[in-house]
PDB file of C-alpha atoms in Angstrom:
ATOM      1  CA  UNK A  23      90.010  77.465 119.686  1.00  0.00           C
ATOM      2  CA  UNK A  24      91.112  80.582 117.678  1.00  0.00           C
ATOM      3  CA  UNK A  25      88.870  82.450 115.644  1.00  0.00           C
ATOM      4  CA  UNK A  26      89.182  86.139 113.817  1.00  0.00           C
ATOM      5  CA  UNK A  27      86.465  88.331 113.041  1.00  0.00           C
ATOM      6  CA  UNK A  28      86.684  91.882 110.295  1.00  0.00           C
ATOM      7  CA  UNK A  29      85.176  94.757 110.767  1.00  0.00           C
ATOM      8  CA  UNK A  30      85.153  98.084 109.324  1.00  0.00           C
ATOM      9  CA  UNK A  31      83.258 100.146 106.300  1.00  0.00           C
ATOM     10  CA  UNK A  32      81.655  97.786 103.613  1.00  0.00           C
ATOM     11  CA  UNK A  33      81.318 100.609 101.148  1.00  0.00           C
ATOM     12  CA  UNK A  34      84.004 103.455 100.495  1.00  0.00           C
ATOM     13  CA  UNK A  35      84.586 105.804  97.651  1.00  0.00           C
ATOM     14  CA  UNK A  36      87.368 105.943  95.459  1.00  0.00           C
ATOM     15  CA  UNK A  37      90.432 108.300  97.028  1.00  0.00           C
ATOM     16  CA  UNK A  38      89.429 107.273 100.395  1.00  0.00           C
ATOM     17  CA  UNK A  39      91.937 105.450 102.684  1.00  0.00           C
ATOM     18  CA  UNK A  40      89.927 101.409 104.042  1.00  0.00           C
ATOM     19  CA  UNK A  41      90.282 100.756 107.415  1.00  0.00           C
ATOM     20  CA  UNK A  42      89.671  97.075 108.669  1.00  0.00           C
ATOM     21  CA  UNK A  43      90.051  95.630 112.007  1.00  0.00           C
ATOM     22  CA  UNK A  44      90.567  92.169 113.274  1.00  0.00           C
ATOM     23  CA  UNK A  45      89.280  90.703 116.747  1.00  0.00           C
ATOM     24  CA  UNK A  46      90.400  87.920 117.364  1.00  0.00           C
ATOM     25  CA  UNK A  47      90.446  84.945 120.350  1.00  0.00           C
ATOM     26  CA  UNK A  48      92.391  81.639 120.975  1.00  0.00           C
ATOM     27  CA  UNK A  49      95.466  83.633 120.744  1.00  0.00           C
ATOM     28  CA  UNK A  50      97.371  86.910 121.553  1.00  0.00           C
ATOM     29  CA  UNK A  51     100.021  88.791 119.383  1.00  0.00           C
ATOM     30  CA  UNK A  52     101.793  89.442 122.685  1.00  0.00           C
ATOM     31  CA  UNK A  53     103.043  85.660 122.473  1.00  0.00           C
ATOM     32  CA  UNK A  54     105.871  84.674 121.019  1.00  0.00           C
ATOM     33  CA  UNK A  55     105.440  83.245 117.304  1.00  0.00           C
ATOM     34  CA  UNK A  56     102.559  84.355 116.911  1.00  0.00           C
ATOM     35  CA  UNK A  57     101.032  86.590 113.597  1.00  0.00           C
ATOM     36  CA  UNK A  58      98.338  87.770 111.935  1.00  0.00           C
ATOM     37  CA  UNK A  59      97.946  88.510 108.464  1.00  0.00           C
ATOM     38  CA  UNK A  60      95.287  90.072 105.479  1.00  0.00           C
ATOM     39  CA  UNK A  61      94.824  88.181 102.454  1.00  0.00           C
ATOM     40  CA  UNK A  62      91.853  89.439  99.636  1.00  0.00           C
ATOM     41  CA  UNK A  63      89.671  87.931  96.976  1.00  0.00           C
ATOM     42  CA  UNK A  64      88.591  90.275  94.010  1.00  0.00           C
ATOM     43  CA  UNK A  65      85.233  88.722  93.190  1.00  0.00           C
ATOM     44  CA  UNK A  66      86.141  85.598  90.552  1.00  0.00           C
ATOM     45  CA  UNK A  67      89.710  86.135  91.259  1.00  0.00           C
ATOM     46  CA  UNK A  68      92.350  84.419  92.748  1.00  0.00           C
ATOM     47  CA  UNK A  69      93.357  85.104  96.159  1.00  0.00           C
ATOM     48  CA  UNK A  70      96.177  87.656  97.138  1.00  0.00           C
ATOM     49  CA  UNK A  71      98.178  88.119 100.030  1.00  0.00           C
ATOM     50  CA  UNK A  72      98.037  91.709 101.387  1.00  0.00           C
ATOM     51  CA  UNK A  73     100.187  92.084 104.703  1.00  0.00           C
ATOM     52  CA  UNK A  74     101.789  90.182 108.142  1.00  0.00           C
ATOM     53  CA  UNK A  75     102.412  91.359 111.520  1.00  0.00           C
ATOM     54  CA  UNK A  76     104.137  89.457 113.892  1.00  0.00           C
ATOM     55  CA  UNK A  77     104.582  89.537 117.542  1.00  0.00           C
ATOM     56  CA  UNK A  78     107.467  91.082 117.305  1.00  0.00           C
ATOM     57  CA  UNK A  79     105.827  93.957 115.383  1.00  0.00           C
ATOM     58  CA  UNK A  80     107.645  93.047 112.630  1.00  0.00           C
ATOM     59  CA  UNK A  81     105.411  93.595 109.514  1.00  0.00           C
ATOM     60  CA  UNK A  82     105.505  92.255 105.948  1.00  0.00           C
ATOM     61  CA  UNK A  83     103.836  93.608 102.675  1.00  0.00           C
ATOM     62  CA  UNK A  84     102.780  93.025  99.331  1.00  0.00           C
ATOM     63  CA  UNK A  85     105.756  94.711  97.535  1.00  0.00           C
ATOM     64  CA  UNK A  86     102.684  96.002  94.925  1.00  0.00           C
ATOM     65  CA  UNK A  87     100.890  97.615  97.789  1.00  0.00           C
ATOM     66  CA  UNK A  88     103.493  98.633 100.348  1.00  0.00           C
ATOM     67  CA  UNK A  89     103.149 102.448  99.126  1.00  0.00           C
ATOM     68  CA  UNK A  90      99.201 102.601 100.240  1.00  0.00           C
ATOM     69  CA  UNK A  91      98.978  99.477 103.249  1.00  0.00           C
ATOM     70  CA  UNK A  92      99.831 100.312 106.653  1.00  0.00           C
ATOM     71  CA  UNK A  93      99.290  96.665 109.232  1.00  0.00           C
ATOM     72  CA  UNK A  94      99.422  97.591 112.969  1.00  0.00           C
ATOM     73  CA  UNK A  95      98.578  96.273 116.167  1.00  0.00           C
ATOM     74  CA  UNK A  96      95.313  97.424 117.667  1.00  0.00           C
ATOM     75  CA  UNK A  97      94.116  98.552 121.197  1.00  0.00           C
ATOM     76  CA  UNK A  98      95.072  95.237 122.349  1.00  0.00           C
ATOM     77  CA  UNK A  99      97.383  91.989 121.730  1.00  0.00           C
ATOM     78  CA  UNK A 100      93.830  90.637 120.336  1.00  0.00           C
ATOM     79  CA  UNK A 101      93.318  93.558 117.804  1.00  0.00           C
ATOM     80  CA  UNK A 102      94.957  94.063 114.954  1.00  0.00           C
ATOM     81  CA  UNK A 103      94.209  96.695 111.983  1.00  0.00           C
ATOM     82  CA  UNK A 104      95.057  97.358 108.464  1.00  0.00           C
ATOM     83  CA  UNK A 105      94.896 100.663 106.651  1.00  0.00           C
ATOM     84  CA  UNK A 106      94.815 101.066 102.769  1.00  0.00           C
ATOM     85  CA  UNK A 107      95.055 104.432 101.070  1.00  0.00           C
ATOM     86  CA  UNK A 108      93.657 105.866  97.875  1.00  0.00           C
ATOM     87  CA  UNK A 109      91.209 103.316  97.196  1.00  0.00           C
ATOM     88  CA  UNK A 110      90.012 102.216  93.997  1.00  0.00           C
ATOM     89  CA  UNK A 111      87.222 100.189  92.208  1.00  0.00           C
ATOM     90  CA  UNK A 112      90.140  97.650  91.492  1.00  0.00           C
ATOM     91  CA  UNK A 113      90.240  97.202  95.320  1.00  0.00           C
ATOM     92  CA  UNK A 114      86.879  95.816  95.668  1.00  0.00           C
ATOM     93  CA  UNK A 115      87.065  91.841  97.340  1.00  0.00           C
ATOM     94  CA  UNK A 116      87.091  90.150 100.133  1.00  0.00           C
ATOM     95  CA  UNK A 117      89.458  90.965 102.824  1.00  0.00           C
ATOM     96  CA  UNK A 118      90.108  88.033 105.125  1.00  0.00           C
ATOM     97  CA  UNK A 119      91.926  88.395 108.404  1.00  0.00           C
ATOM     98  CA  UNK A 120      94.215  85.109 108.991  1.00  0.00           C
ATOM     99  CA  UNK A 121      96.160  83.190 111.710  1.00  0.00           C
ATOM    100  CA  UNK A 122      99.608  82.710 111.218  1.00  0.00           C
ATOM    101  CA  UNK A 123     100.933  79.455 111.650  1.00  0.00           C
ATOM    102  CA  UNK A 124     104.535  78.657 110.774  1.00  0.00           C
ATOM    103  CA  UNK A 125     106.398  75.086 109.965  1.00  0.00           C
ATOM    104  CA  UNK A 126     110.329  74.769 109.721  1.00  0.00           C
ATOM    105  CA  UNK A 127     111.973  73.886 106.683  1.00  0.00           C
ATOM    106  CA  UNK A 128     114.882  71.543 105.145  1.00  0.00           C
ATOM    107  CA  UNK A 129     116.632  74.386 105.911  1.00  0.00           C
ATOM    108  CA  UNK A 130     115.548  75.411 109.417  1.00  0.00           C
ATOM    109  CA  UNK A 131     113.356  78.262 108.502  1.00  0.00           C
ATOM    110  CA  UNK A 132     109.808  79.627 109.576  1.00  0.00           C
ATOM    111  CA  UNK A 133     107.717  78.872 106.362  1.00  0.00           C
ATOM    112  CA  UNK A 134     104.048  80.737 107.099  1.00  0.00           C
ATOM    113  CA  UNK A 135     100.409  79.210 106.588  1.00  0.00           C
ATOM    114  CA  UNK A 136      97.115  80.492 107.375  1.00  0.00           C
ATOM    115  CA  UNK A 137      95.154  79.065 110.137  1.00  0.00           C
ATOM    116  CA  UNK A 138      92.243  79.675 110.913  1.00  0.00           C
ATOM    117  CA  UNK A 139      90.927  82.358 108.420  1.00  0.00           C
ATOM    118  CA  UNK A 140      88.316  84.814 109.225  1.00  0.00           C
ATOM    119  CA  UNK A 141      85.057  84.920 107.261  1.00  0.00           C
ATOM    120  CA  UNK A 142      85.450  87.556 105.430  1.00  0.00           C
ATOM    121  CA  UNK A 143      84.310  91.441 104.754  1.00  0.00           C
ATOM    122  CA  UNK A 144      83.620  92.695 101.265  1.00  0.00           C
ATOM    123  CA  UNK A 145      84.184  95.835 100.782  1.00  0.00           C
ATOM    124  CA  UNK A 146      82.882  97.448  97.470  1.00  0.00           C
ATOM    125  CA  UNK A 147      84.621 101.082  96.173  1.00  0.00           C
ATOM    126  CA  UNK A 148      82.349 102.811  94.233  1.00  0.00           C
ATOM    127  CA  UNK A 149      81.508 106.445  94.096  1.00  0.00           C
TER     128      UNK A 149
ATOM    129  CA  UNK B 279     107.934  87.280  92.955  1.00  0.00           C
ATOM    130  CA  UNK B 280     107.558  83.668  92.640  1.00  0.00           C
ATOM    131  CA  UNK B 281     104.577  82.761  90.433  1.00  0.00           C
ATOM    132  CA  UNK B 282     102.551  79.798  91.252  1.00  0.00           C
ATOM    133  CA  UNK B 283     100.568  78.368  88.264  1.00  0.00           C
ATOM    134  CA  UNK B 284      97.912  75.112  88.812  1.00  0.00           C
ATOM    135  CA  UNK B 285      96.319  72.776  86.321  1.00  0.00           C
ATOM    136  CA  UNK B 286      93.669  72.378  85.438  1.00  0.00           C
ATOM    137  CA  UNK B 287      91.913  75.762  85.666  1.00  0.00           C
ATOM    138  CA  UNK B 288      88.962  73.440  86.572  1.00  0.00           C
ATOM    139  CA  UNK B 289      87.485  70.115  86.158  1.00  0.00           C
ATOM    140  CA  UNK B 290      84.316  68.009  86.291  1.00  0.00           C
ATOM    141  CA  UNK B 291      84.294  65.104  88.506  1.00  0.00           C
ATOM    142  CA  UNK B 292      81.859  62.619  90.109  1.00  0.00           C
ATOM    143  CA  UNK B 293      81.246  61.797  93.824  1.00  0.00           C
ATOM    144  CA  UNK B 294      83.209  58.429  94.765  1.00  0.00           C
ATOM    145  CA  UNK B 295      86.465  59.899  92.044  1.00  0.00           C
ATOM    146  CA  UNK B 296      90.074  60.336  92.562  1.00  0.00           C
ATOM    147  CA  UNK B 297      91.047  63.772  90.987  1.00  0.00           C
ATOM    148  CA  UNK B 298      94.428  65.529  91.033  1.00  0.00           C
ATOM    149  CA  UNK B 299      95.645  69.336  90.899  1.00  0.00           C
ATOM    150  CA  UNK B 300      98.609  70.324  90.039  1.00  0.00           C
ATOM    151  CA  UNK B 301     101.292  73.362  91.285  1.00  0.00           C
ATOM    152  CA  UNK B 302     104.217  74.148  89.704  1.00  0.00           C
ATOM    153  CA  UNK B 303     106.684  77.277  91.014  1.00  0.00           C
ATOM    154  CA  UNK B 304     108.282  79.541  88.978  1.00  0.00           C
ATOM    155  CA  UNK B 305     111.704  78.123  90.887  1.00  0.00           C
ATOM    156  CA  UNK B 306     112.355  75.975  93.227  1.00  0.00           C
ATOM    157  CA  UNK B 307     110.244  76.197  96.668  1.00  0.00           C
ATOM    158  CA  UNK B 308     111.411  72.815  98.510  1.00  0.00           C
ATOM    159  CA  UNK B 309     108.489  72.006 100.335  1.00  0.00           C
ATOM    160  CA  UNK B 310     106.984  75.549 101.572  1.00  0.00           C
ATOM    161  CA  UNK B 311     104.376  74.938  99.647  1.00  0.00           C
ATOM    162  CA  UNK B 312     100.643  74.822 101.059  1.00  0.00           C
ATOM    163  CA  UNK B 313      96.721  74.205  99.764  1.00  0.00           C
ATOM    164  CA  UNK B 314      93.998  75.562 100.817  1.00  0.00           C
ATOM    165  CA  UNK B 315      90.189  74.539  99.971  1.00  0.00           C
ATOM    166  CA  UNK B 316      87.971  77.421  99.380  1.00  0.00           C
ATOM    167  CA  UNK B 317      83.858  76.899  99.123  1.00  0.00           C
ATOM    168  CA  UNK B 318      81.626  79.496  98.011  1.00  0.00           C
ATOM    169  CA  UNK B 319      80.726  81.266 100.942  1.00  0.00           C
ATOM    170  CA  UNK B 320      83.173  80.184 103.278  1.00  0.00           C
ATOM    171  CA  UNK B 321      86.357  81.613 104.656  1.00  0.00           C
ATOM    172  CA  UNK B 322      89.003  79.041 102.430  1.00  0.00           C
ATOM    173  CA  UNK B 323      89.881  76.046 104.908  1.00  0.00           C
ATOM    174  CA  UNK B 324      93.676  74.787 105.448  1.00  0.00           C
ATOM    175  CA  UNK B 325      93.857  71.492 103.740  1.00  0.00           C
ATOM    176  CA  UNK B 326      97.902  70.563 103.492  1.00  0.00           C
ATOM    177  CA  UNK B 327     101.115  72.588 104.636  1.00  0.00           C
ATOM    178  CA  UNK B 328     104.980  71.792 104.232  1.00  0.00           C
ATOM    179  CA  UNK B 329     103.521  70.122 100.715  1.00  0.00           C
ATOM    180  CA  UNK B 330     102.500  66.913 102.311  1.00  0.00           C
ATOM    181  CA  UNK B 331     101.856  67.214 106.105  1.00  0.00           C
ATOM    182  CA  UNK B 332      97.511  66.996 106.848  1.00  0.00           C
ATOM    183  CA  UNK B 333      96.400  69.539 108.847  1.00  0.00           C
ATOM    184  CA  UNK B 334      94.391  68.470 111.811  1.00  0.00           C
ATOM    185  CA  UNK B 335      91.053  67.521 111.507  1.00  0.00           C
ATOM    186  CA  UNK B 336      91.020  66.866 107.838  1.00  0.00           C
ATOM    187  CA  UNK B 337      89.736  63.709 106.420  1.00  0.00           C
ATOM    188  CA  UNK B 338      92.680  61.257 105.407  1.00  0.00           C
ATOM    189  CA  UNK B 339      91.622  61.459 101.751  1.00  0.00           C
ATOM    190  CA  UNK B 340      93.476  64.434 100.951  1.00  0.00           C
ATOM    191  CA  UNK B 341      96.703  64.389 100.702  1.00  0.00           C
ATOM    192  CA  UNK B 342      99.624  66.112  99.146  1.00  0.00           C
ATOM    193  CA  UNK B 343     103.662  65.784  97.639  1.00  0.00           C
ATOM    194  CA  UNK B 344     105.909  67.493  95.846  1.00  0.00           C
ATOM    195  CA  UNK B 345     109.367  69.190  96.063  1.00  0.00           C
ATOM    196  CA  UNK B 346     111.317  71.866  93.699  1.00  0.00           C
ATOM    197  CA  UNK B 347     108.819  73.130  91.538  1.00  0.00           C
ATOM    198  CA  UNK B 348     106.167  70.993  91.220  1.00  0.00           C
ATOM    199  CA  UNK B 349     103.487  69.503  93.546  1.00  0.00           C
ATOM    200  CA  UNK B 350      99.992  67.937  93.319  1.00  0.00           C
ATOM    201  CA  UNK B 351      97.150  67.254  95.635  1.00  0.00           C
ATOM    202  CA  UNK B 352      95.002  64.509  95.600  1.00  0.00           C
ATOM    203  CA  UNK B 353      91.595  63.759  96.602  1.00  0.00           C
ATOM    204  CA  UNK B 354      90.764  60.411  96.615  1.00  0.00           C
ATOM    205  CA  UNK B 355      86.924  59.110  96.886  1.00  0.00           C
ATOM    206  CA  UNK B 356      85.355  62.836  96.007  1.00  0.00           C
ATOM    207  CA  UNK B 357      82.674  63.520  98.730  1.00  0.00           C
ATOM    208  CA  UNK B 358      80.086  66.242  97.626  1.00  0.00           C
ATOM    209  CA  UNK B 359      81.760  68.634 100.442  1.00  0.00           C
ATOM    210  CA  UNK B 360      84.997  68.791  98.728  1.00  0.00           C
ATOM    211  CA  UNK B 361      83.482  70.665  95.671  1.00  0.00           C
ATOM    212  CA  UNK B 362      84.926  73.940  95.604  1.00  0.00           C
ATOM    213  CA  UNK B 363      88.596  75.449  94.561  1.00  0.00           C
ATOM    214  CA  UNK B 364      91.334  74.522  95.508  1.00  0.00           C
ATOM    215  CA  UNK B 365      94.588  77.099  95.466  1.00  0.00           C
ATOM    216  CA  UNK B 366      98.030  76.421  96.356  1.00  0.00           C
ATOM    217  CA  UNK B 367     100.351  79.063  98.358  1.00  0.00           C
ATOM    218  CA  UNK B 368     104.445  79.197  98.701  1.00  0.00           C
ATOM    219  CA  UNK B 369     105.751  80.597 101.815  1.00  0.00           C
ATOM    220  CA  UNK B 370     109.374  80.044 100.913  1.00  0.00           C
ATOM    221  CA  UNK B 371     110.259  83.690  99.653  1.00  0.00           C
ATOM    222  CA  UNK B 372     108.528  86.983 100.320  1.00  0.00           C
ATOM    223  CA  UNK B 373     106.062  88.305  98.743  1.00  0.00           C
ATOM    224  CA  UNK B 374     104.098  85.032  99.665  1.00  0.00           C
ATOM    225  CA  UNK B 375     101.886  84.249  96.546  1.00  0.00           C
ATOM    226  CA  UNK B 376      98.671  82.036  95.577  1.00  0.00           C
ATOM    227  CA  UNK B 377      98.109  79.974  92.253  1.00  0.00           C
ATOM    228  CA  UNK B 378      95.364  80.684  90.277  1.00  0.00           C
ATOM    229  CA  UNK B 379      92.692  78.188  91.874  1.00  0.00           C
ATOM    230  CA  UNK B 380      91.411  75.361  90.145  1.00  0.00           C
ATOM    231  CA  UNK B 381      87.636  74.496  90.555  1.00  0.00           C
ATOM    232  CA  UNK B 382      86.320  71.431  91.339  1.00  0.00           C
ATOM    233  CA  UNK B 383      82.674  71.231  90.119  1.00  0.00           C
ATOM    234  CA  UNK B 384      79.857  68.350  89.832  1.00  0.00           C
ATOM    235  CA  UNK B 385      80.438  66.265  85.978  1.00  0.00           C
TER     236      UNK B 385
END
C-alpha cells in the first residue's frame, strides 16, 4: 500500500526560499515508471500542479514557477524534496505530495494521474 | 496551457440523486482527462482516469466519458460521502492543469 507524508516549515516569511519533503512507502523512485509529484491548494482555490520527478530524474514544472521551484530526489529512493524561492503571501496553500501513476493513450503515450495523494501541509507566508 | 473549465461552479443536490459535472478543454485532450473528488479535510481522492476507466476501489456509481473537449462525470444515487468538489485534470500536454472545481453541497 503506498502512502506519502510532507514535512517541512508551516510558517515562512516573505523572501524566504520553502522547503518541503516527501516520505513516502509502497514504492521507490529507484523503480522504473515510477514518479512523484507536488500539487497546491490556495485556501478556496482551485488546485494547481507545481512539479514531477520521475525515476529517471527527469523533472517537470509549472512553466509559471520554473524560475523559483527546484524538485529533487532526497536522501533516499523514498524521499523526495521540493524547494521554492522568494516566497510570497500569494504562496500560502496546501502543498500535497502525490503518486504518479501513468495510463497509455490512443496514441501510445504515458498520460499522468495522481495516486495516492498525501494529506497535505499548509504552509502560511506572512511576515 | 490548456485551460480546463467545469460546470456548474456548484450545485445543490439530495441524497438518493443523479447529478452531472461537466469538463470542457480548451482543445482537444482525447481521453487524458482525469477527476478527482476532494472533501474538506482530506487529501482529494482519485475517482476516474483515461476519462472513463474507475479507479480501484471506488463504488460503481461514479462513472465518467468524454473525448475531444468535453467530458462529464456522473454520480448516480448521491450518498452523503460524495459531498464535496469535484475537479477534473488533463494530462495530455504539459503544463498539466486542473478545472476550477465544482461543489457538490446538501439542497
Amino acid at each position: 500500500q503506498i502512502s506519502l507524508k510532507e514535512s517541512g516549515h508551516t510558517l515562512v516569511k516573505p523572501t524566504q526560499t520553502l522547503t518541503l519533503t516527501c516520505d513516502f512507502s509502497g514504492f521507490s523512485l529507484g523503480t522504473n515508471s515510477e514518479g512523484v509529484g507536488w500539487i497546491r491548494q490556495p485556501p478556496g482555490k482551485a488546485l494547481e500542479w507545481l512539479a514531477l520527478i520521475y525515476w529517471d530524474d527527469d523533472k517537470r514544472y509549472s512553466p509559471s514557477l520554473q524560475s523559483r521551484l527546484t524538485i529533487t530526489k532526497g536522501t533516499s529512493d523514498n524521499q523526495v524534496v521540493l524547494k521554492m524561492t522568494n516566497m510570497d503571501p500569494v504562496d500560502t496553500a496546501t502543498y500535497y505530495c502525490v503518486h504518479r501513476r501513468y495510463f497509455y493513450d490512443n496514441f501510445g503515450r504515458a498520460r499522468d494521474f495522481f495516486d495516492p495523494w498525501g494529506q497535505g501541509i499548509l504552509v502560511t507566508v506572512s511576515s | 496551457d490548456i485551460q480546463m473549465t467545469q460546470s456548474p461552479s456548484s450545485l445543490s443536490a439530495s441524497v438518493g440523486d443523479t447529478v452531472t459535472i461537466t469538463c470542457r478543454a480548451s482543445q482537444s485532450i482525447s481521453t487524458s482527462l482525469n477527476w478527482y473528488q476532494h472533501s474538506p479535510g482530506k487529501a482529494p481522492n482519485l475517482l476516474i482516469y483515461s476519462a472513463s476507466r474507475l479507479q480501484s476501489g471506488v463504488p460503481s456509481r461514479f462513472s465518467g466519458s468524454g473525448s475531444g473537449t468535453d467530458f462529464t462525470l456522473t454520480i448516480s444515487s448521491l450518498q452523503p460521502e460524495d459531498f464535496a468538489t469535484y475537479y477534473c485534470q488533463q494530462s495530455f500536454s504539459p503544463p498539466i492543469t486542473f478545472g476550477p472545481g465544482t461543489k457538490v453541497d446538501i439542497k
